[in-house]
Amino acid sequence: MEDLKKTAPNQRALLSQLLEKRILIIDGAMGTMIQQRQLTEAQFRGVRFANHSHDLRGNNDLLTLTAPNVVEAIHNDYLEAGADIIETNTFNSTAVSQADYGLEEIVFEMNQEAARIANKAAANWTARTPDRPRLVAGVVGPTNRTLSISPDVNDASARDINFDSLRDAYVEQVKGLVSGGVDLLLVETIFDTLNAKAAIFAIQEVLDKSSEDIPVALSVTITDRSGRTLSGQTLDAFYVSVSHARPFSIGLNCALGASEMRPYLTELSRISEIYVSCYPNAGLPNSFGEYDETPQETSELLRDFAKSGFVNLVGGCCGTTPEHIRRIAESVSKHPPRKPPI
């Protein structure tokens, strides 16, 4: 069978071809798999940053440069488990987030190399199964700042960042991801729609200056059972407020497990005119901040989503592992993808 990734005219067309046939599988948690390795401060620093002024343990995105073999191995584990789409290790790869580590100057490199590592792994698996191309999503995270909420309880007008500064940080990140060759751009774990708008603005600015037609996926986080984002929007309001960007897909991830996410996914599937994604946490965290939901439990919940016709793309967020993804892939394989209204 011909290699779709080689013959498709662009990433958008390829994804559309694939999504017409089946539910696609997104990978699971990068952070969970890194934490399992219990890496030391020295391992995070590597040789290059051995004398860096800041503590670096916990800066998972830095491993792209200091321990690329670890990142590539995690990508390979998820691809072997059945992931069609793997996410770059760039959730915090902006100057805004990396300022906490004094590493603002290497952000472009972090994103470019993260995309290259993921592309290498995806290309190797595509070569093994040319009838099932593997794709790379360039992850654009929310940062550790918010444009809509004051950090000062005594001053509702206070902000610790402005729109232009956040947009500029996203421009640098997106340039690196595009340079590294991602197949789509995934703005994920959106808790503040204004932050997401800064990312969307940055993406459009970068793509307008290039010849790339890279689809943009958005994934929002409903923070609790109130059904709202952290900045206070309902799901319907969020959908309307980002629809101008004409995203390729829209979905839900993080904060909740699949069981708690179901009513919101039901609503999103009802109102969305585009593809719908869902990659929940492995349940809710326990008192130690760990996730106890088993791969079998998660896969059964996502099977229900597929059977109900809610989803086009599924995967896992915090607490999920390659075994979660393997079981999810098996559980949804017999169900057709959701059909967006024409």
mmCIF file of C-alpha atoms in Angstrom:
data_model
loop_
_atom_site.group_PDB
_atom_site.id
_atom_site.type_symbol
_atom_site.label_atom_id
_atom_site.label_comp_id
_atom_site.label_asym_id
_atom_site.label_seq_id
_atom_site.Cartn_x
_atom_site.Cartn_y
_atom_site.Cartn_z
ATOM 1 C CA MET A 1 0.000 0.000 0.000
ATOM 2 C CA GLU A 2 1.282 3.479 -0.821
ATOM 3 C CA ASP A 3 2.810 5.682 1.834
ATOM 4 C CA LEU A 4 0.158 8.314 2.575
ATOM 5 C CA LYS A 5 2.621 10.617 4.264
ATOM 6 C CA LYS A 6 4.689 10.834 1.088
ATOM 7 C CA THR A 7 1.834 11.195 -1.352
ATOM 8 C CA ALA A 8 -0.603 13.441 0.509
ATOM 9 C CA PRO A 9 -0.428 17.084 -0.653
ATOM 10 C CA ASN A 10 -0.064 18.449 2.887
ATOM 11 C CA GLN A 11 -0.612 17.709 6.527
ATOM 12 C CA ARG A 12 -4.201 18.916 6.521
ATOM 13 C CA ALA A 13 -5.188 16.643 3.655
ATOM 14 C CA LEU A 14 -3.428 13.674 5.209
ATOM 15 C CA LEU A 15 -5.153 14.119 8.550
ATOM 16 C CA SER A 16 -8.524 14.479 6.854
ATOM 17 C CA GLN A 17 -7.927 11.277 4.881
ATOM 18 C CA LEU A 18 -7.054 9.376 8.031
ATOM 19 C CA LEU A 19 -9.897 10.782 10.112
ATOM 20 C CA GLU A 20 -12.440 9.762 7.506
ATOM 21 C CA LYS A 21 -11.438 6.143 8.086
ATOM 22 C CA ARG A 22 -10.965 5.746 11.818
ATOM 23 C CA ILE A 23 -10.505 7.285 15.221
ATOM 24 C CA LEU A 24 -6.897 8.420 15.573
ATOM 25 C CA ILE A 25 -4.849 7.760 18.690
ATOM 26 C CA ILE A 26 -2.918 10.511 20.457
ATOM 27 C CA ASP A 27 -0.103 9.526 22.816
ATOM 28 C CA GLY A 28 -0.146 9.697 26.612
ATOM 29 C CA ALA A 29 1.658 11.731 29.228
ATOM 30 C CA MET A 30 5.275 12.689 28.592
ATOM 31 C CA GLY A 31 5.666 14.054 32.122
ATOM 32 C CA THR A 32 4.410 10.854 33.726
ATOM 33 C CA MET A 33 6.957 8.792 31.856
ATOM 34 C CA ILE A 34 9.794 11.187 32.668
ATOM 35 C CA GLN A 35 8.879 11.146 36.371
ATOM 36 C CA GLN A 36 9.011 7.352 36.379
ATOM 37 C CA ARG A 37 12.678 7.538 35.427
ATOM 38 C CA GLN A 38 13.544 9.538 38.560
ATOM 39 C CA LEU A 39 16.285 11.510 36.824
ATOM 40 C CA THR A 40 18.800 13.436 38.921
ATOM 41 C CA GLU A 41 19.732 17.097 38.805
ATOM 42 C CA ALA A 42 22.937 16.122 37.009
ATOM 43 C CA GLN A 43 20.994 14.236 34.358
ATOM 44 C CA PHE A 44 18.744 17.217 33.726
ATOM 45 C CA ARG A 45 21.774 19.497 33.442
ATOM 46 C CA GLY A 46 23.862 17.277 31.209
ATOM 47 C CA VAL A 47 27.299 18.512 30.208
ATOM 48 C CA ARG A 48 26.080 21.676 28.525
ATOM 49 C CA PHE A 49 24.327 23.122 31.590
ATOM 50 C CA ALA A 50 26.510 21.600 34.312
ATOM 51 C CA ASN A 51 27.351 25.044 35.712
ATOM 52 C CA HIS A 52 24.029 26.757 35.064
ATOM 53 C CA SER A 53 22.957 29.185 37.795
ATOM 54 C CA HIS A 54 19.468 27.748 38.371
ATOM 55 C CA ASP A 55 18.235 24.375 39.575
ATOM 56 C CA LEU A 56 17.050 22.443 36.519
ATOM 57 C CA ARG A 57 15.563 19.219 37.858
ATOM 58 C CA GLY A 58 11.923 19.098 36.830
ATOM 59 C CA ASN A 59 12.417 21.149 33.685
ATOM 60 C CA ASN A 60 11.235 18.276 31.508
ATOM 61 C CA ASP A 61 11.503 20.214 28.259
ATOM 62 C CA LEU A 62 15.247 20.703 28.785
ATOM 63 C CA LEU A 63 15.742 16.941 28.394
ATOM 64 C CA THR A 64 15.199 17.505 24.683
ATOM 65 C CA LEU A 65 18.728 18.956 24.688
ATOM 66 C CA THR A 66 20.397 17.207 27.608
ATOM 67 C CA ALA A 67 18.911 13.693 27.366
ATOM 68 C CA PRO A 68 17.340 13.357 23.912
ATOM 69 C CA ASN A 69 17.582 9.568 24.150
ATOM 70 C CA VAL A 70 15.098 9.629 27.046
ATOM 71 C CA VAL A 71 12.601 11.718 25.080
ATOM 72 C CA GLU A 72 12.977 9.592 21.947
ATOM 73 C CA ALA A 73 12.519 6.383 23.942
ATOM 74 C CA ILE A 74 9.234 7.681 25.367
ATOM 75 C CA HIS A 75 8.028 8.609 21.876
ATOM 76 C CA ASN A 76 8.911 5.119 20.676
ATOM 77 C CA ASP A 77 7.074 3.516 23.592
ATOM 78 C CA TYR A 78 3.894 5.373 22.690
ATOM 79 C CA LEU A 79 4.260 4.650 18.985
ATOM 80 C CA GLU A 80 4.755 0.973 19.712
ATOM 81 C CA ALA A 81 1.614 1.076 21.857
ATOM 82 C CA GLY A 82 -0.420 2.313 18.897
ATOM 83 C CA ALA A 83 -0.232 6.109 18.885
ATOM 84 C CA ASP A 84 -0.886 7.715 15.516
ATOM 85 C CA ILE A 85 0.078 11.167 16.784
ATOM 86 C CA ILE A 86 2.889 11.907 19.209
ATOM 87 C CA GLU A 87 3.298 15.238 20.975
ATOM 88 C CA THR A 88 6.546 17.167 21.123
ATOM 89 C CA ASN A 89 8.174 17.622 24.519
ATOM 90 C CA THR A 90 7.459 21.363 24.464
ATOM 91 C CA PHE A 91 4.646 22.002 26.936
ATOM 92 C CA ASN A 92 6.771 24.624 28.740
ATOM 93 C CA SER A 93 9.072 25.601 25.881
ATOM 94 C CA THR A 94 8.347 29.325 25.848
ATOM 95 C CA ALA A 95 10.493 32.169 27.122
ATOM 96 C CA VAL A 96 7.732 32.908 29.642
ATOM 97 C CA SER A 97 7.914 29.469 31.264
ATOM 98 C CA GLN A 98 11.645 28.992 30.826
ATOM 99 C CA ALA A 99 12.353 32.296 32.597
ATOM 100 C CA ASP A 100 11.921 30.384 35.861
ATOM 101 C CA TYR A 101 15.074 28.442 34.920
ATOM 102 C CA GLY A 102 17.008 31.286 33.295
ATOM 103 C CA LEU A 103 16.834 29.548 29.913
ATOM 104 C CA GLU A 104 14.884 32.029 27.788
ATOM 105 C CA GLU A 105 17.677 32.223 25.212
ATOM 106 C CA ILE A 106 17.422 28.595 24.077
ATOM 107 C CA VAL A 107 13.667 28.404 23.456
ATOM 108 C CA PHE A 108 13.851 28.281 19.645
ATOM 109 C CA GLU A 109 16.409 25.469 19.854
ATOM 110 C CA MET A 110 14.336 23.534 22.385
ATOM 111 C CA ASN A 111 11.305 23.560 20.109
ATOM 112 C CA GLN A 112 13.203 22.817 16.923
ATOM 113 C CA GLU A 113 15.047 19.877 18.452
ATOM 114 C CA ALA A 114 11.926 18.522 20.139
ATOM 115 C CA ALA A 115 10.181 18.477 16.755
ATOM 116 C CA ARG A 116 13.166 16.779 15.129
ATOM 117 C CA ILE A 117 13.326 14.065 17.797
ATOM 118 C CA ALA A 118 9.613 13.352 17.460
ATOM 119 C CA ASN A 119 9.847 13.374 13.661
ATOM 120 C CA LYS A 120 12.670 10.867 13.743
ATOM 121 C CA ALA A 121 10.632 8.480 15.868
ATOM 122 C CA ALA A 122 7.490 8.983 13.765
ATOM 123 C CA ALA A 123 9.382 8.460 10.501
ATOM 124 C CA ASN A 124 10.886 5.209 11.761
ATOM 125 C CA TRP A 125 7.447 3.845 12.642
ATOM 126 C CA THR A 126 5.917 5.086 9.399
ATOM 127 C CA ALA A 127 8.597 3.165 7.522
ATOM 128 C CA ARG A 128 7.587 0.012 9.407
ATOM 129 C CA THR A 129 3.874 0.512 8.686
ATOM 130 C CA PRO A 130 3.565 2.711 5.561
ATOM 131 C CA ASP A 131 -0.191 2.160 5.446
ATOM 132 C CA ARG A 132 -0.384 3.778 8.895
ATOM 133 C CA PRO A 133 1.635 7.018 8.914
ATOM 134 C CA ARG A 134 2.628 8.442 12.283
ATOM 135 C CA LEU A 135 2.358 12.192 12.793
ATOM 136 C CA VAL A 136 3.848 14.821 15.093
ATOM 137 C CA ALA A 137 1.867 17.445 16.996
ATOM 138 C CA GLY A 138 3.823 20.513 18.034
ATOM 139 C CA VAL A 139 2.648 21.202 21.580
ATOM 140 C CA VAL A 140 1.937 24.783 22.613
ATOM 141 C CA GLY A 141 1.190 24.889 26.339
ATOM 142 C CA PRO A 142 -0.664 27.549 28.348
ATOM 143 C CA THR A 143 2.459 28.880 30.162
ATOM 144 C CA ASN A 144 2.555 29.647 33.868
ATOM 145 C CA ARG A 145 0.955 33.075 33.408
ATOM 146 C CA THR A 146 -2.629 34.147 32.777
ATOM 147 C CA LEU A 147 -3.910 37.166 30.896
ATOM 148 C CA SER A 148 -7.408 37.113 32.370
ATOM 149 C CA ILE A 149 -6.885 36.616 36.088
ATOM 150 C CA SER A 150 -5.153 38.936 38.521
ATOM 151 C CA PRO A 151 -2.320 37.456 40.601
ATOM 152 C CA ASP A 152 -3.130 40.027 43.315
ATOM 153 C CA VAL A 153 -6.310 39.522 45.338
ATOM 154 C CA ASN A 154 -6.194 43.205 46.282
ATOM 155 C CA ASP A 155 -6.014 44.499 42.701
ATOM 156 C CA ALA A 156 -8.325 42.953 40.143
ATOM 157 C CA SER A 157 -6.661 44.939 37.339
ATOM 158 C CA ALA A 158 -3.151 43.597 38.022
ATOM 159 C CA ARG A 159 -1.525 41.288 35.479
ATOM 160 C CA ASP A 160 1.902 39.644 35.464
ATOM 161 C CA ILE A 161 2.092 39.581 31.652
ATOM 162 C CA ASN A 162 0.443 41.395 28.749
ATOM 163 C CA PHE A 163 -0.964 40.094 25.475
ATOM 164 C CA ASP A 164 1.871 41.337 23.272
ATOM 165 C CA SER A 165 4.571 39.758 25.439
ATOM 166 C CA LEU A 166 2.807 36.420 25.501
ATOM 167 C CA ARG A 167 2.177 36.536 21.762
ATOM 168 C CA ASP A 168 5.863 37.244 21.136
ATOM 169 C CA ALA A 169 6.829 34.274 23.313
ATOM 170 C CA TYR A 170 4.492 32.048 21.332
ATOM 171 C CA VAL A 171 5.859 33.338 18.019
ATOM 172 C CA GLU A 172 9.332 32.190 19.033
ATOM 173 C CA GLN A 173 8.031 28.786 20.080
ATOM 174 C CA VAL A 174 5.972 28.250 16.945
ATOM 175 C CA LYS A 175 8.882 29.254 14.707
ATOM 176 C CA GLY A 176 10.963 26.515 16.333
ATOM 177 C CA LEU A 177 8.230 23.897 15.974
ATOM 178 C CA VAL A 178 7.587 24.761 12.326
ATOM 179 C CA SER A 179 11.318 24.738 11.605
ATOM 180 C CA GLY A 180 11.526 21.271 13.157
ATOM 181 C CA GLY A 181 8.788 19.996 10.858
ATOM 182 C CA VAL A 182 5.617 19.298 12.863
ATOM 183 C CA ASP A 183 2.493 18.005 11.136
ATOM 184 C CA LEU A 184 0.040 19.993 13.237
ATOM 185 C CA LEU A 185 0.141 22.571 16.011
ATOM 186 C CA LEU A 186 -1.673 21.672 19.213
ATOM 187 C CA VAL A 187 -2.621 24.471 21.605
ATOM 188 C CA GLU A 188 -3.510 22.393 24.639
ATOM 189 C CA THR A 189 -4.574 22.534 28.277
ATOM 190 C CA ILE A 190 -6.231 25.892 27.636
ATOM 191 C CA PHE A 191 -7.369 27.316 30.965
ATOM 192 C CA ASP A 192 -7.478 30.960 29.836
ATOM 193 C CA THR A 193 -9.010 31.727 26.447
ATOM 194 C CA LEU A 194 -7.081 34.983 26.160
ATOM 195 C CA ASN A 195 -3.837 33.019 26.463
ATOM 196 C CA ALA A 196 -5.108 30.741 23.705
ATOM 197 C CA LYS A 197 -5.925 33.747 21.543
ATOM 198 C CA ALA A 198 -2.338 34.957 21.956
ATOM 199 C CA ALA A 199 -1.142 31.530 20.789
ATOM 200 C CA ILE A 200 -3.569 31.530 17.849
ATOM 201 C CA PHE A 201 -2.449 35.028 16.860
ATOM 202 C CA ALA A 202 1.197 33.929 17.009
ATOM 203 C CA ILE A 203 0.552 30.797 14.972
ATOM 204 C CA GLN A 204 -1.247 32.740 12.274
ATOM 205 C CA GLU A 205 1.564 35.296 12.152
ATOM 206 C CA VAL A 206 4.191 32.582 11.669
ATOM 207 C CA LEU A 207 2.193 30.599 9.126
ATOM 208 C CA ASP A 208 1.318 33.725 7.135
ATOM 209 C CA LYS A 209 5.048 34.275 6.611
ATOM 210 C CA SER A 210 5.689 30.695 5.517
ATOM 211 C CA SER A 211 4.379 28.423 2.815
ATOM 212 C CA GLU A 212 3.233 25.840 5.354
ATOM 213 C CA ASP A 213 -0.400 24.792 5.660
ATOM 214 C CA ILE A 214 -0.223 23.334 9.136
ATOM 215 C CA PRO A 215 -3.549 22.540 10.781
ATOM 216 C CA VAL A 216 -4.189 23.931 14.251
ATOM 217 C CA ALA A 217 -5.845 21.888 16.994
ATOM 218 C CA LEU A 218 -7.222 23.378 20.205
ATOM 219 C CA SER A 219 -7.801 21.505 23.463
ATOM 220 C CA VAL A 220 -9.428 23.191 26.441
ATOM 221 C CA THR A 221 -9.416 22.243 30.104
ATOM 222 C CA ILE A 222 -12.605 22.225 32.153
ATOM 223 C CA THR A 223 -11.133 22.634 35.596
ATOM 224 C CA ASP A 224 -13.903 21.127 37.742
ATOM 225 C CA ARG A 225 -17.528 20.054 37.783
ATOM 226 C CA SER A 226 -18.703 23.649 37.403
ATOM 227 C CA GLY A 227 -18.198 23.058 33.690
ATOM 228 C CA ARG A 228 -16.044 26.154 33.269
ATOM 229 C CA THR A 229 -12.449 26.978 32.423
ATOM 230 C CA LEU A 230 -10.250 28.512 35.098
ATOM 231 C CA SER A 231 -10.923 31.957 33.615
ATOM 232 C CA GLY A 232 -14.670 31.370 33.927
ATOM 233 C CA GLN A 233 -15.950 30.456 30.476
ATOM 234 C CA THR A 234 -18.476 27.753 29.786
ATOM 235 C CA LEU A 235 -17.619 25.264 27.066
ATOM 236 C CA ASP A 236 -20.129 26.799 24.659
ATOM 237 C CA ALA A 237 -18.671 30.253 25.212
ATOM 238 C CA PHE A 238 -15.156 28.965 24.661
ATOM 239 C CA TYR A 239 -16.171 27.297 21.408
ATOM 240 C CA VAL A 240 -17.743 30.489 20.081
ATOM 241 C CA SER A 241 -14.809 32.649 21.158
ATOM 242 C CA VAL A 242 -12.222 30.603 19.225
ATOM 243 C CA SER A 243 -14.298 29.625 16.206
ATOM 244 C CA HIS A 244 -12.971 32.610 14.234
ATOM 245 C CA ALA A 245 -9.606 30.834 14.056
ATOM 246 C CA ARG A 246 -11.196 27.948 12.147
ATOM 247 C CA PRO A 247 -9.275 25.244 14.005
ATOM 248 C CA PHE A 248 -8.908 21.803 12.478
ATOM 249 C CA SER A 249 -10.112 20.145 15.667
ATOM 250 C CA ILE A 250 -11.272 21.087 19.127
ATOM 251 C CA GLY A 251 -11.303 19.012 22.257
ATOM 252 C CA LEU A 252 -10.873 18.460 25.961
ATOM 253 C CA ASN A 253 -7.839 17.389 27.960
ATOM 254 C CA CYS A 254 -6.411 17.369 31.481
ATOM 255 C CA ALA A 255 -7.884 18.316 34.889
ATOM 256 C CA LEU A 256 -10.574 15.621 34.799
ATOM 257 C CA GLY A 257 -10.731 11.903 34.201
ATOM 258 C CA ALA A 258 -12.873 10.482 31.428
ATOM 259 C CA SER A 259 -15.789 9.760 33.746
ATOM 260 C CA GLU A 260 -16.003 13.376 34.932
ATOM 261 C CA MET A 261 -15.380 14.671 31.410
ATOM 262 C CA ARG A 262 -18.279 12.837 29.774
ATOM 263 C CA PRO A 263 -21.030 15.484 30.081
ATOM 264 C CA TYR A 264 -18.764 18.156 28.643
ATOM 265 C CA LEU A 265 -17.612 15.960 25.798
ATOM 266 C CA THR A 266 -21.251 15.165 25.033
ATOM 267 C CA GLU A 267 -21.965 18.876 24.724
ATOM 268 C CA LEU A 268 -18.849 19.600 22.671
ATOM 269 C CA SER A 269 -19.663 16.812 20.250
ATOM 270 C CA ARG A 270 -23.159 18.262 19.863
ATOM 271 C CA ILE A 271 -22.093 21.827 19.078
ATOM 272 C CA SER A 272 -18.808 21.282 17.215
ATOM 273 C CA GLU A 273 -18.773 21.582 13.443
ATOM 274 C CA ILE A 274 -15.222 20.247 13.301
ATOM 275 C CA TYR A 275 -13.305 17.173 14.509
ATOM 276 C CA VAL A 276 -13.437 16.495 18.256
ATOM 277 C CA SER A 277 -10.579 15.208 20.414
ATOM 278 C CA CYS A 278 -10.477 13.926 23.966
ATOM 279 C CA TYR A 279 -7.478 12.911 26.051
ATOM 280 C CA PRO A 280 -8.345 12.801 29.745
ATOM 281 C CA ASN A 281 -6.226 12.169 32.793
ATOM 282 C CA ALA A 282 -6.079 8.683 34.253
ATOM 283 C CA GLY A 283 -8.895 9.586 36.616
ATOM 284 C CA LEU A 284 -8.590 12.174 39.367
ATOM 285 C CA PRO A 285 -5.369 12.410 41.411
ATOM 286 C CA ASN A 286 -5.240 10.754 44.815
ATOM 287 C CA SER A 287 -4.072 12.463 48.013
ATOM 288 C CA PHE A 288 -0.453 12.025 46.892
ATOM 289 C CA GLY A 289 -1.061 13.622 43.490
ATOM 290 C CA GLU A 290 -0.812 10.249 41.741
ATOM 291 C CA TYR A 291 -3.231 8.632 39.318
ATOM 292 C CA ASP A 292 -4.767 5.264 40.115
ATOM 293 C CA GLU A 293 -7.066 4.623 37.140
ATOM 294 C CA THR A 294 -5.897 1.496 35.361
ATOM 295 C CA PRO A 295 -5.415 1.178 31.595
ATOM 296 C CA GLN A 296 -8.436 -1.139 31.480
ATOM 297 C CA GLU A 297 -10.650 1.373 33.288
ATOM 298 C CA THR A 298 -9.574 4.283 31.100
ATOM 299 C CA SER A 299 -9.994 2.286 27.903
ATOM 300 C CA GLU A 300 -13.523 1.215 28.838
ATOM 301 C CA LEU A 301 -14.539 4.826 29.395
ATOM 302 C CA LEU A 302 -13.077 5.915 26.067
ATOM 303 C CA ARG A 303 -14.723 2.964 24.340
ATOM 304 C CA ASP A 304 -18.012 4.433 25.521
ATOM 305 C CA PHE A 305 -17.074 7.791 23.977
ATOM 306 C CA ALA A 306 -16.282 6.099 20.674
ATOM 307 C CA LYS A 307 -19.417 3.952 20.739
ATOM 308 C CA SER A 308 -21.495 7.066 21.441
ATOM 309 C CA GLY A 309 -20.058 8.812 18.390
ATOM 310 C CA PHE A 310 -18.439 11.632 20.362
ATOM 311 C CA VAL A 311 -14.836 11.541 19.147
ATOM 312 C CA ASN A 312 -12.407 11.634 16.230
ATOM 313 C CA LEU A 313 -9.169 11.585 18.223
ATOM 314 C CA VAL A 314 -8.505 10.058 21.645
ATOM 315 C CA GLY A 315 -5.504 9.635 23.892
ATOM 316 C CA GLY A 316 -4.298 10.276 27.412
ATOM 317 C CA CYS A 317 -3.097 13.132 29.587
ATOM 318 C CA CYS A 318 -1.689 13.145 33.145
ATOM 319 C CA GLY A 319 -1.071 9.729 34.629
ATOM 320 C CA THR A 320 -1.461 7.813 31.386
ATOM 321 C CA THR A 321 1.237 5.464 30.137
ATOM 322 C CA PRO A 322 1.949 3.439 26.979
ATOM 323 C CA GLU A 323 -0.210 0.643 28.414
ATOM 324 C CA HIS A 324 -3.123 3.075 28.733
ATOM 325 C CA ILE A 325 -2.649 4.040 25.087
ATOM 326 C CA ARG A 326 -2.393 0.409 23.991
ATOM 327 C CA ARG A 327 -5.682 -0.451 25.680
ATOM 328 C CA ILE A 328 -7.368 2.724 24.383
ATOM 329 C CA ALA A 329 -6.283 1.961 20.820
ATOM 330 C CA GLU A 330 -7.693 -1.545 21.101
ATOM 331 C CA SER A 331 -10.935 -0.385 22.691
ATOM 332 C CA VAL A 332 -11.887 2.173 20.008
ATOM 333 C CA SER A 333 -10.618 0.290 16.955
ATOM 334 C CA LYS A 334 -13.978 -1.267 16.105
ATOM 335 C CA HIS A 335 -15.938 1.975 16.296
ATOM 336 C CA PRO A 336 -16.261 4.498 13.460
ATOM 337 C CA PRO A 337 -15.139 8.090 13.942
ATOM 338 C CA ARG A 338 -17.590 10.851 14.701
ATOM 339 C CA LYS A 339 -18.984 12.511 11.589
ATOM 340 C CA PRO A 340 -18.794 16.293 11.826
ATOM 341 C CA PRO A 341 -21.839 18.029 10.301
ATOM 342 C CA ILE A 342 -21.263 19.218 6.725
#
